[in-house]
mmCIF file of C-alpha atoms in Angstrom:
data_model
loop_
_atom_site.group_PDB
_atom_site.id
_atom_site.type_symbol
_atom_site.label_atom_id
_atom_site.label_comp_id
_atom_site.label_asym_id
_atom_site.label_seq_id
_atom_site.Cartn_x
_atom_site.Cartn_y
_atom_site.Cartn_z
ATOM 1 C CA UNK T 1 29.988 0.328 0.451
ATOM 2 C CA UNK T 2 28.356 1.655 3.617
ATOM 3 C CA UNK T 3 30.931 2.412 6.448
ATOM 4 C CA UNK T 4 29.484 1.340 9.702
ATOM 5 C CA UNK T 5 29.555 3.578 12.407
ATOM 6 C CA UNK T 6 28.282 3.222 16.552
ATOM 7 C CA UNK T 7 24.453 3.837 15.345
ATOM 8 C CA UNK T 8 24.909 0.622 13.762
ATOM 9 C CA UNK T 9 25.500 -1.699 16.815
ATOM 10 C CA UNK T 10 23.244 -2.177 19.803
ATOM 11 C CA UNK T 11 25.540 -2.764 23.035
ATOM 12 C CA UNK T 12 23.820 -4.790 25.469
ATOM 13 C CA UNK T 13 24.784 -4.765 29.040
ATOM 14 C CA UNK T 14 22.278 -6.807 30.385
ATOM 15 C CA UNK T 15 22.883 -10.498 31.144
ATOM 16 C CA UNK T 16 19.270 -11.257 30.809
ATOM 17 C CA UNK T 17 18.302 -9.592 27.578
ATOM 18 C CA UNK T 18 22.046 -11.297 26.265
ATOM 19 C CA UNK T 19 20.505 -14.747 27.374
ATOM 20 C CA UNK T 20 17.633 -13.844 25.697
ATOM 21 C CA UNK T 21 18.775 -12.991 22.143
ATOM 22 C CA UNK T 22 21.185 -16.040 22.217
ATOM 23 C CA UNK T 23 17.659 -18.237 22.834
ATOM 24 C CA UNK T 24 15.935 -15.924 19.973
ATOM 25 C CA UNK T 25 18.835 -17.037 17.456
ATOM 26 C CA UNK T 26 20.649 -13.396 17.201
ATOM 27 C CA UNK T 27 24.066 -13.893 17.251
ATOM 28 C CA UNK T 28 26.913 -11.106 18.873
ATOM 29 C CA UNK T 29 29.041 -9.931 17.359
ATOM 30 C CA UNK T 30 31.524 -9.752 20.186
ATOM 31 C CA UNK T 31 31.723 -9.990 24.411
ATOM 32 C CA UNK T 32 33.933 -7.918 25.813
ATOM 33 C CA UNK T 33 35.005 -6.308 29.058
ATOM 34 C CA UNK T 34 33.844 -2.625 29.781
ATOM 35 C CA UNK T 35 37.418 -0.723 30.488
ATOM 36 C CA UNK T 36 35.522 1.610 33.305
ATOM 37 C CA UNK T 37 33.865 -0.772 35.468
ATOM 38 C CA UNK T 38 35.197 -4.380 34.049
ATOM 39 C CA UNK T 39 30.804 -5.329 33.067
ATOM 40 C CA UNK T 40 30.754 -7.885 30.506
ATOM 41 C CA UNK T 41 28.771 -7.031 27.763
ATOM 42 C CA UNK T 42 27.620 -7.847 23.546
ATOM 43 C CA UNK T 43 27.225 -5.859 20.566
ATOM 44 C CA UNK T 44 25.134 -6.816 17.901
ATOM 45 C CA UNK T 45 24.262 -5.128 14.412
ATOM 46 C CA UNK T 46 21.752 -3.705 14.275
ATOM 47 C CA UNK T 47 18.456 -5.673 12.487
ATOM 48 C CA UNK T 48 15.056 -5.743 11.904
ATOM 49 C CA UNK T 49 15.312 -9.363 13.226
ATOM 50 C CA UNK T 50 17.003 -7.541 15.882
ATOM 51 C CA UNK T 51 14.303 -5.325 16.731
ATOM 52 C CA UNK T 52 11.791 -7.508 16.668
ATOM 53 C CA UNK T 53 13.716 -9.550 19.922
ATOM 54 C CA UNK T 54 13.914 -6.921 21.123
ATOM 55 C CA UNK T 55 10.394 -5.418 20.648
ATOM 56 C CA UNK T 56 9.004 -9.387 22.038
ATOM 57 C CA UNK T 57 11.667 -9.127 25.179
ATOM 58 C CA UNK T 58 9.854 -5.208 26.410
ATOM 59 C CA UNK T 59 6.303 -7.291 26.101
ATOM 60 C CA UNK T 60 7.699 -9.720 28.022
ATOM 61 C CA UNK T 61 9.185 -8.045 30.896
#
């Protein structure tokens, strides 16, 4: 079995791109609060399905 490590998470602090993957269907994985500066943010694993969201959201904005 693979152990996971950082590389395999994308952390998103962006509202917008969050709202965004919610509406493409990619679910987090987990919100949380940043310790430093108290942002709320979601990490996702790492996908192609993930990419490609990702990939349509740059075109987009």
């Amino acid at each position: 079995m693979k152990q996971l490590t950082e590389q395999d998470f994308f952390f998103c602090f962006t509202k917008k791109l969050s709202i965004f993957l919610k509406s493409e269907g990619i679910p987090y994985i987990i919100k949380a609060k940043s310790i430093k500066d108290n942002a709320i943010y979601t990490v996702y694993q790492k996908t192609d399905e993930l990419q490609r969201a990702l990939d349509k959201y740059k075109e987009i904005n």
